[in-house]
Structure formats: C-alpha cells, structure tokens
Coordinates of C-alpha atoms in Angstrom, one line a residue:
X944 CA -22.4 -7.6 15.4
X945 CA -21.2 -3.9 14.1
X946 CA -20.2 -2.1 16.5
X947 CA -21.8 1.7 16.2
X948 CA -19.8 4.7 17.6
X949 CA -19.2 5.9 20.3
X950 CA -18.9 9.5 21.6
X951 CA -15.3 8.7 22.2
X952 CA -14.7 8.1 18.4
X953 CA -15.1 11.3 17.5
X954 CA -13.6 12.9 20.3
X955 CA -11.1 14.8 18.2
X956 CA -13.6 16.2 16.2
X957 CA -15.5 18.0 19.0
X958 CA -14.1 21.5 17.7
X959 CA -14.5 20.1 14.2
X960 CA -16.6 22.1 11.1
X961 CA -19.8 19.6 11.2
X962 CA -22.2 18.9 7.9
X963 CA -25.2 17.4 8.1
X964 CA -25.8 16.3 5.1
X965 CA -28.9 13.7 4.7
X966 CA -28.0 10.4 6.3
X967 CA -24.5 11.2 5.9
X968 CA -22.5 13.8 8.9
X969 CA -19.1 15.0 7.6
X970 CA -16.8 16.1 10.6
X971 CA -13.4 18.4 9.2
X972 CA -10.7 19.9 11.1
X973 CA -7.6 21.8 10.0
X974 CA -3.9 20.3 12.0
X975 CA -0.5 20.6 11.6
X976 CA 2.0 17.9 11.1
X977 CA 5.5 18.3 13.3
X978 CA 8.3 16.5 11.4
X979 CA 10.8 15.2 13.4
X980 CA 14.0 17.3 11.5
X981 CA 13.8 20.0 8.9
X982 CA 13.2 18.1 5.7
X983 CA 14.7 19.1 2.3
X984 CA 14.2 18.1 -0.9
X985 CA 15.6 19.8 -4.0
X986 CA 12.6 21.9 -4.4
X987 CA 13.1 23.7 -0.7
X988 CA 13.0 23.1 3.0
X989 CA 9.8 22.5 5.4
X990 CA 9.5 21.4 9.2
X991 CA 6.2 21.4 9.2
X992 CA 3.1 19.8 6.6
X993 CA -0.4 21.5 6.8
X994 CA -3.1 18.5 7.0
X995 CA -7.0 18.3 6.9
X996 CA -8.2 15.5 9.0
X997 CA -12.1 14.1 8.6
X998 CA -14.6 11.9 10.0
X999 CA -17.6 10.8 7.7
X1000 CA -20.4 9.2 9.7
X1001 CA -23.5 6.7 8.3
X1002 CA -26.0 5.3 10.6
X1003 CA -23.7 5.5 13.6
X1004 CA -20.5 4.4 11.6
X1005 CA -17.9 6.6 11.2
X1006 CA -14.9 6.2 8.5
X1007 CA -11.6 8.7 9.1
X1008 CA -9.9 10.4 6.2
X1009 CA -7.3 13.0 5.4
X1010 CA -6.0 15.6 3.4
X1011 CA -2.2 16.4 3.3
X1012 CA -0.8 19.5 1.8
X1013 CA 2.6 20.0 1.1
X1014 CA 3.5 23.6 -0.4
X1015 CA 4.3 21.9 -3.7
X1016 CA 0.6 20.4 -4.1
X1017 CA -1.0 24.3 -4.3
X1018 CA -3.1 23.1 -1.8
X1019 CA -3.1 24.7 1.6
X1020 CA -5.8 24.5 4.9
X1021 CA -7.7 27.5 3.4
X1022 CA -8.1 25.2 0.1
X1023 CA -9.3 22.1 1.2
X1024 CA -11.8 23.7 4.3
X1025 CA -13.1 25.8 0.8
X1026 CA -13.7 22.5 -1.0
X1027 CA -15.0 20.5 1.8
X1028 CA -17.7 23.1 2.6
X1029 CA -18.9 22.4 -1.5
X1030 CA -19.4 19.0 -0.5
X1031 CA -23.4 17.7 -0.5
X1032 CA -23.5 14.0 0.0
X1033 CA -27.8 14.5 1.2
X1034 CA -28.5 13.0 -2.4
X1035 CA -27.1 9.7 -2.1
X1036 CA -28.8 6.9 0.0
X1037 CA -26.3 4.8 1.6
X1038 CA -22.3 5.0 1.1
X1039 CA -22.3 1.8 -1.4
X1040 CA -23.0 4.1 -4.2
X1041 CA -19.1 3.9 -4.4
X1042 CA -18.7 5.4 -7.9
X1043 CA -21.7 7.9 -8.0
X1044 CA -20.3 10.0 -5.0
X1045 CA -16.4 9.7 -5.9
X1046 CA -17.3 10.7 -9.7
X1047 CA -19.8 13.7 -7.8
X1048 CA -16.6 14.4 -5.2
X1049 CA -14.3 14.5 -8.1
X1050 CA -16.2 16.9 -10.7
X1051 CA -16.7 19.4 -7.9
X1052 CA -13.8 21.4 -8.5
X1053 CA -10.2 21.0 -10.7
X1054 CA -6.9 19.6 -8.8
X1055 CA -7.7 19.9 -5.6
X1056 CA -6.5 16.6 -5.7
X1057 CA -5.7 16.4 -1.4
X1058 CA -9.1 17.5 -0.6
X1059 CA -10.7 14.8 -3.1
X1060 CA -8.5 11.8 -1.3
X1061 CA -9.9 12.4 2.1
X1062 CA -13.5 11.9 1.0
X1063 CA -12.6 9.0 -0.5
X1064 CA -9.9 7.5 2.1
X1065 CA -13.0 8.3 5.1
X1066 CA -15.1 6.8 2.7
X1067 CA -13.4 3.7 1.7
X1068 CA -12.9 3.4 5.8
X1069 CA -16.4 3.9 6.5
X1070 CA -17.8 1.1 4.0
X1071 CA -15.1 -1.4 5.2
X1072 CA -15.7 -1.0 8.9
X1073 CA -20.2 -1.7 7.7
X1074 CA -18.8 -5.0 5.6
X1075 CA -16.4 -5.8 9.0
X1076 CA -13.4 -5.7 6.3
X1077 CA -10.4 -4.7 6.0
X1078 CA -9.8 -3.0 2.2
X1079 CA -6.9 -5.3 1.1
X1080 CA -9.0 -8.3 2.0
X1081 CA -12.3 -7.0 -0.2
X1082 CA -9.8 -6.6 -2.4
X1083 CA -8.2 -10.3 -2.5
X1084 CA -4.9 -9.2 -1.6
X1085 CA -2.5 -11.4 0.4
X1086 CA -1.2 -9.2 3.6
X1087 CA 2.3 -11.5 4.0
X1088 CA 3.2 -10.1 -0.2
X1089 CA 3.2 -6.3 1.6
X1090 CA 7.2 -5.3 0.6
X1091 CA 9.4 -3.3 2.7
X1092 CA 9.0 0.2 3.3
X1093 CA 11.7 2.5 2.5
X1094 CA 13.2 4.9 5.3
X1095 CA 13.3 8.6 3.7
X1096 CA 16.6 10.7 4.1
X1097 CA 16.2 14.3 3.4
X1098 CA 19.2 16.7 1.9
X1099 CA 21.1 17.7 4.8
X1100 CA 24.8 18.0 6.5
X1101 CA 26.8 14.8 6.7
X1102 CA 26.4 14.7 10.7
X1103 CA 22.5 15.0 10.4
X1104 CA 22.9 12.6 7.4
X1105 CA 24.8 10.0 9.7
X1106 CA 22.3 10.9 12.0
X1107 CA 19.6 9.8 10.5
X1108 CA 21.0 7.4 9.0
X1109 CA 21.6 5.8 11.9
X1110 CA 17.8 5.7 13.2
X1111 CA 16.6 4.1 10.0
X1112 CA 18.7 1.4 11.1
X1113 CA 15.9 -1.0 11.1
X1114 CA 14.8 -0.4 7.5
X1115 CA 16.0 -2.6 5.1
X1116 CA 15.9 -0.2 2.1
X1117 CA 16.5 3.8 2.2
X1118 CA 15.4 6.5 0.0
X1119 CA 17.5 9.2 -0.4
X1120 CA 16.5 12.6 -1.7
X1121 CA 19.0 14.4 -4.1
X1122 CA 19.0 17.1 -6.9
X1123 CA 21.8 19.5 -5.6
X1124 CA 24.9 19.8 -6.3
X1125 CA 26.1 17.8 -3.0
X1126 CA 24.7 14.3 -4.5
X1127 CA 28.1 12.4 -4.4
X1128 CA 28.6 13.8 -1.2
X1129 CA 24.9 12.7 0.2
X1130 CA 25.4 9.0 -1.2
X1131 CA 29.1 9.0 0.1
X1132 CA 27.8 9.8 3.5
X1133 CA 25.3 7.3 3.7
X1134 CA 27.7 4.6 2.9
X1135 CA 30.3 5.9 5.5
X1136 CA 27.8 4.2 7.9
X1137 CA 25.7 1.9 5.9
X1138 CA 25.3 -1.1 3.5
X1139 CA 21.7 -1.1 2.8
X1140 CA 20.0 -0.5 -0.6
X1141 CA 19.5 2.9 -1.7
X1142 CA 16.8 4.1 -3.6
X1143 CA 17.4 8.0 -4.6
X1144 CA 14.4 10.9 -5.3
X1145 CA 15.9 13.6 -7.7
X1146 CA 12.9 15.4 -7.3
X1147 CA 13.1 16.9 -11.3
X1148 CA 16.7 18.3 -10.2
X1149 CA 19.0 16.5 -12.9
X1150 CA 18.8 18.9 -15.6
X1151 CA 21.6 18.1 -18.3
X1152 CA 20.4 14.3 -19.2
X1153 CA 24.5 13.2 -20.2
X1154 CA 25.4 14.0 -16.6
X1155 CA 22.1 12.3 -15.1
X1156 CA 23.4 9.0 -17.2
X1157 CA 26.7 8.9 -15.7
X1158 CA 25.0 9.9 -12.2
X1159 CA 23.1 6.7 -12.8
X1160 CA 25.7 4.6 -13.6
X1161 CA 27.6 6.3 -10.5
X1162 CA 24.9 5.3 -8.3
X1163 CA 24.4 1.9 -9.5
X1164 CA 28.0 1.2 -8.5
X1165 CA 27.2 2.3 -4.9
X1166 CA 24.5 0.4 -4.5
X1167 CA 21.1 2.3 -5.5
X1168 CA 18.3 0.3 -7.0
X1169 CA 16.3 2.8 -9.1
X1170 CA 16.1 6.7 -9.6
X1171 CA 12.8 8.5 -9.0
X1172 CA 12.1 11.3 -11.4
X1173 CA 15.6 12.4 -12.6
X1174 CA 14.9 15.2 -14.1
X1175 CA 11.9 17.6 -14.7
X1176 CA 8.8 15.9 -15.8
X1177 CA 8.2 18.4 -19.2
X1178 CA 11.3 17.2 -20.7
X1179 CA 9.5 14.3 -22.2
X1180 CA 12.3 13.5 -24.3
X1181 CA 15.2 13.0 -22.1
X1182 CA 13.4 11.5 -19.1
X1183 CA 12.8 8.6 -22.4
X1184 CA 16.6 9.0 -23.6
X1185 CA 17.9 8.7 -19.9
X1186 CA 15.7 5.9 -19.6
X1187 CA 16.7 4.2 -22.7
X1188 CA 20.2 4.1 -21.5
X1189 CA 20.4 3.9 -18.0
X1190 CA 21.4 0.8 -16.1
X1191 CA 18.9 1.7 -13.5
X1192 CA 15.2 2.0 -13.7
X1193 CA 13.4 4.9 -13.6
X1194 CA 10.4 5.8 -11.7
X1195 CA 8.0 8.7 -12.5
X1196 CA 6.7 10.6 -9.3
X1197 CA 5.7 14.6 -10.4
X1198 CA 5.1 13.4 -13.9
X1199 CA 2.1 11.1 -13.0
X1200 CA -0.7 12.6 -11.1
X1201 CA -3.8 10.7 -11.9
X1202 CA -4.8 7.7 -13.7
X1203 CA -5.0 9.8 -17.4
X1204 CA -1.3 10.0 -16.9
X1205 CA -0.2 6.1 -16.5
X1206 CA -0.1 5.6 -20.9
X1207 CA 2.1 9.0 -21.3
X1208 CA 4.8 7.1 -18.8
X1209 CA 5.4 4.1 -20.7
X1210 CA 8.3 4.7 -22.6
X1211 CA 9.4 7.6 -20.6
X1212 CA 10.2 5.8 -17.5
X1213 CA 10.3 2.1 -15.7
X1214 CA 7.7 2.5 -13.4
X1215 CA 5.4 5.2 -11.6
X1216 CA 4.7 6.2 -7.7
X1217 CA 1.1 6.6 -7.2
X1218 CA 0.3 8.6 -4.1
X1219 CA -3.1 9.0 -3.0
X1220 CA -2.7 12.6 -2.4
X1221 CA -2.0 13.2 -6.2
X1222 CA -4.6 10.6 -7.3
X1223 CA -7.6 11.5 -5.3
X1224 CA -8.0 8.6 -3.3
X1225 CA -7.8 4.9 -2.8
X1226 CA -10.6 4.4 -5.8
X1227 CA -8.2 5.6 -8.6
X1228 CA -4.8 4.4 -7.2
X1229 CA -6.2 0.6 -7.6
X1230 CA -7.0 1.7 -11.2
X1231 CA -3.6 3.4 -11.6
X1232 CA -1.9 0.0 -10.3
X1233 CA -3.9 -2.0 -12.7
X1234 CA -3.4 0.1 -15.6
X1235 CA 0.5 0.4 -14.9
X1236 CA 0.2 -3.4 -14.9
X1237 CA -1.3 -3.5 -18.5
X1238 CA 1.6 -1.3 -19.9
X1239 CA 4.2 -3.6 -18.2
X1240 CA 5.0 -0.2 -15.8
X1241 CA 6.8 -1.2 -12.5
X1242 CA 4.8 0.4 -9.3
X1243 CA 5.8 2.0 -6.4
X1244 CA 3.4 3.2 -3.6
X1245 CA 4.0 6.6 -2.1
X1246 CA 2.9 9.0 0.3
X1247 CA 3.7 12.9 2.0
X1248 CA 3.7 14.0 5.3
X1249 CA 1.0 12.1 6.5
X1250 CA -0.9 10.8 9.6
X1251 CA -1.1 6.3 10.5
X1252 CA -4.8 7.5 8.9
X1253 CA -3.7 8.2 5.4
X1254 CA -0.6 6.1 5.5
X1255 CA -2.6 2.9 6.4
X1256 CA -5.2 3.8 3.4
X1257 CA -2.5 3.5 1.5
X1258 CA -1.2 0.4 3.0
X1259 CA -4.1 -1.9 2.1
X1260 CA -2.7 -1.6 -1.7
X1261 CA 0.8 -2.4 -0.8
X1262 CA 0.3 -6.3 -1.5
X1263 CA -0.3 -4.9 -5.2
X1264 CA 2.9 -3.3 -5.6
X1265 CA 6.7 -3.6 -6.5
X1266 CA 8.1 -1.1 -3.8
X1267 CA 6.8 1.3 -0.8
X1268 CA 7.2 4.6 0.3
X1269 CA 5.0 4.4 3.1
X1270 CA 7.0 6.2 6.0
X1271 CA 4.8 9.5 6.5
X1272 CA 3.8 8.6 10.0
X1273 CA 7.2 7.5 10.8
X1274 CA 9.5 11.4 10.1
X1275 CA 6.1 13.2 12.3
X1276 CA 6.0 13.5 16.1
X1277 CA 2.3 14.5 16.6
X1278 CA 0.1 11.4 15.1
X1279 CA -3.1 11.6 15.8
X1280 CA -3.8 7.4 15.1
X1281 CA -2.4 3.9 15.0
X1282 CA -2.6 1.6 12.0
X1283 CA -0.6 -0.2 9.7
X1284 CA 3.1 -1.1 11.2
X1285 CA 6.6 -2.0 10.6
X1286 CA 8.3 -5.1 11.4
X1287 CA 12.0 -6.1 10.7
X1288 CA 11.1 -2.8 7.6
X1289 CA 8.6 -5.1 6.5
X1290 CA 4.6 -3.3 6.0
X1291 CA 2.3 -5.0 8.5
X1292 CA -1.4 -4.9 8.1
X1293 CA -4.3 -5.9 10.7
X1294 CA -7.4 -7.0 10.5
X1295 CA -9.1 -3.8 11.4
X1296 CA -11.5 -3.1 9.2
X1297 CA -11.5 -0.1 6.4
X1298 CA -8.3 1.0 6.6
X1299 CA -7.3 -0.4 10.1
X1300 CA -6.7 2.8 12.5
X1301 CA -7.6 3.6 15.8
X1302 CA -7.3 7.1 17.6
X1303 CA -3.5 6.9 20.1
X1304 CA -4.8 6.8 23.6
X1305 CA -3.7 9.7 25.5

C-alpha cells in the first residue's frame, strides 16, 4: 500500500513559498550549503554554495528536488525563487505526463538550467515513490555496476592538502582540482601521503596546449587516470589537438551543458561529465548518457555543492556510467537528507523509491 504524507514530511517546508497549482502543490525554500573547508578551483574560492530546496506534492505524495547554484552557473537564490514562481503545473492532470511538463518547465525561460533540474529531480522522486520504485530500477539498471565515487581535493596549501588528503582515505579514487601555476606542487603533495588514483579537474586553466601535453604526460607518470577539461572550452581546436596526442583521456565538463552539446565533443575530447545542474534534470542526463554511448564518448557523472537529495538523483544513473563524481553531500556540514551511500568508495543505492532520500532526524 502507498504510503501518503505525513505532516512530518514536509516539516522543513513549513516557512516554505507554497503554490497551489491544480492537483499539483509546489513547496520552495532558499538554504545555504556550509562546506567543510574553503574550496578552490582555478576559477576562484567559495565556502559556501547558495541552494534551492523543493517539495512537489500529488494526491498526498510528495517528491523532493533541488537547485544548486554555484557563482559560475549565473544562477543565484534570487534567480531560481524568480523562475519557480513562473511555474504553472494546474494544466496537467497527473505527474505521468513526464515529457509534456519537463518540455513546458524547460521552455519557460533560457539557462536557468539549476532551477529546471529541481522540477524535474522532485518530479522524477514524486512518480517513483506512486510506482513504489526506485529510478535506477524503472530504469533496468543493476545497483552492484554503481563505480566508485571520487573524493574531491580543492587547490590549497600542502598542510591542508595532506589534510585532506588524509580524510579521503577511504576513497579509492581522488579528484584533484588544478589550473594554477602550483600543479606539480598539488600532485607532489598528494603523493607525499598517498598511492591512490588521481583523476585531475583543470577547470579550462591550461592555456598553451604544448605545455598541457607534457602536463599530461607528467601526470600520467604519477599516476592520474584522465584530465577533465584542460583547457578552455572555446578553443575547439586544441582541446581536439591535445586530445589527439595525449596519453590520457580527456573529459569535457564546461564544454558540455545539455544534451545539444554531446555531438560537438566527439573528437574534441574522450568523454563528457554530465551534471544534472547543467543538464536540467534527470530526464536529459539519461539521454545525454545514451547519446555519448552512440558517439563511442566515455561518461562520467558529476555533481556541485549539493544536498544527499540531488546527489542521490544523480546516483540512480550511476550503474550507466564509466566514472563518478558524486561527493557533494560528502565536502558540506549542514545536509538536510540521507540517501544514497558510500561503502569501501563504492556508490550504494537502496531501495527507497524515487530517488531514495529521507529527511536526517534531528
């Protein structure tokens, strides 16, 4: 028997903005994510993440979504409460009318790409939990093919670096951002205290493609496995050269946004990172990893600052794909809910239906 909701479920929202919109109640609340150290990339330095959480609600089911924003999206609270409040659901009947509302949700506005995903995230949740489902299971996906989640590192100094280096100690896989001119000194660091893989995030910050070649070649002698966007996405034409030549593959993260993208990556790069934040949602991310399939395109699965709720959206595709990026939850100090796991560095699903969370008893 479904089970309905309870007052208790939407607890949180109580100071929420509320729609009623037909037989469909959207519930939408600006928070702030607390990361757990200062986190820099090449692009800049942020200890905090702006974030959207929602509730959508159907005949006494509710589905949770979200909405993260970091600086570099263009997105912000003031954006996504804006686009939320265009949102008019009263003209659909029930929430299996999938395409009609995501294709409605997506035509609203341009970008606003954040704002988008959280409609369809709470809404993915929403029609798993009224089929008593959870998504990768609809989907056919095996749960025990989920890879290992990488363990991010931001740019820092080497104490911090060991540091945290240290507390990922029970990830098999690290990911490493870099882009500045303290790269050697980053990866040297790392391997003053540890062995494991490294995967490294360049963030568009190579930008002569001669020295990102012998970077590569550098790094594949210190034991990185592939290099997320080396250089900046507009230089078509070296990201393809660099490609061509280096002895590690290549993985396109700001250069691929949505699903329209996927064909201008093949022959420019090894592989994409499909986040849902970018994409707008769960919907187009499963197209994105089938299209990158049909043009022989590896496929990692990313994520930003995000709550368990997002994160373990994201999660339900991870059987799909070559490599994750699904530690969000895990660099934050103030989650809001419980979902997917990690075991051994290993993505764990449950059988929770939609996208398996549950609010953190206080």
């Amino acid at each position: 028997m479904l089970n309905r909701t309870s007052k208790q479920d939407l607890h949180f929202f109580s100071d929420a903005v509320v729609k009623k919109m037909g037989k469909f109640t959207l519930y939408y609340k600006p928070y702030s994510l607390v990361l757990n150290h200062v986190f820099t990339v090449a692009s800049g330095s942020r200890s905090s993440t702006p974030v959207v959480l929602v509730a959508l609600e159907y005949d006494g089911v509710v589905g949770y979504g979200e909405a993260s924003m970091p600086f570099y999206l263009g997105e912000s609270h003031e954006t996504v409460l804006g686009f939320l409040a265009q949102v008019d659901l009263s003209s659909f009947s029930n929430p299996f009318l999938t395409e009609d509302i995501l294709s409605y949700v997506d035509q609203l506005m341009l970008k606003n790409t954040a704002a988008k995903a959280s409609i369809d995230i709470a809404l993915h949740d929403l029609l798993g939990k009224l089929m008593q489902q959870p998504w990768y299971r609809i989907w056919g996906f095996n749960p025990e093919n989920t890879p290992n989640t990488s363990f991010t590192i931001g740019i820092d100094k080497p104490d911090v670096i060991r540091e945290k280096v240290k507390e990922a100690k029970p990830y098999k896989l690290l990911k490493v951002k870099l882009g500045l001119d303290s790269d050697k000194e980053m990866i040297e660091t790392i391997r003053e205290v540890t062995d494991a893989p490294i995967c490294v995030d360049v963030n568009q910050g190579w930008k002569d493609r001669r020295e990102a070649l012998e970077m590569a070649h550098w790094l594949e002698e210190r034991g990185v496995v592939f290099i997320e966007q080396p250089m900046p996405k507009e230089r078509i034409d070296d990201n393809a050269w660099l490609t061509e030549n280096s002895p590690l593959p290549t993985i396109a993260d700001e250069a691929v946004q949505r699903l329209s993208d996927v064909p201008k990556a093949s022959g420019v790069y090894s592989g994409i990172n499909i986040k849902l934040m970018k994409c707008t949602g769960l919907r187009e991310a499963r197209a994105m990893v089938e299209l990158a399939r049909n043009y022989d395109l590896k496929v990692m699965l990313g994520c930003m600052t995000e709550t368990s709720c997002a994160i373990s959206a994201a999660a339900q595709l991870a059987p799909a794909v070559d490599w994750a990026d699904l530690d969000g939850a895990l660099l934050i100090g103030n989650d809001v809910y419980q979902g997917m796991w990690v075991d051994d560095g290993k993505i764990m699903l449950s059988d929770n239906p939609g996208i398996g969370v549950n609010f953190i008893k206080n």
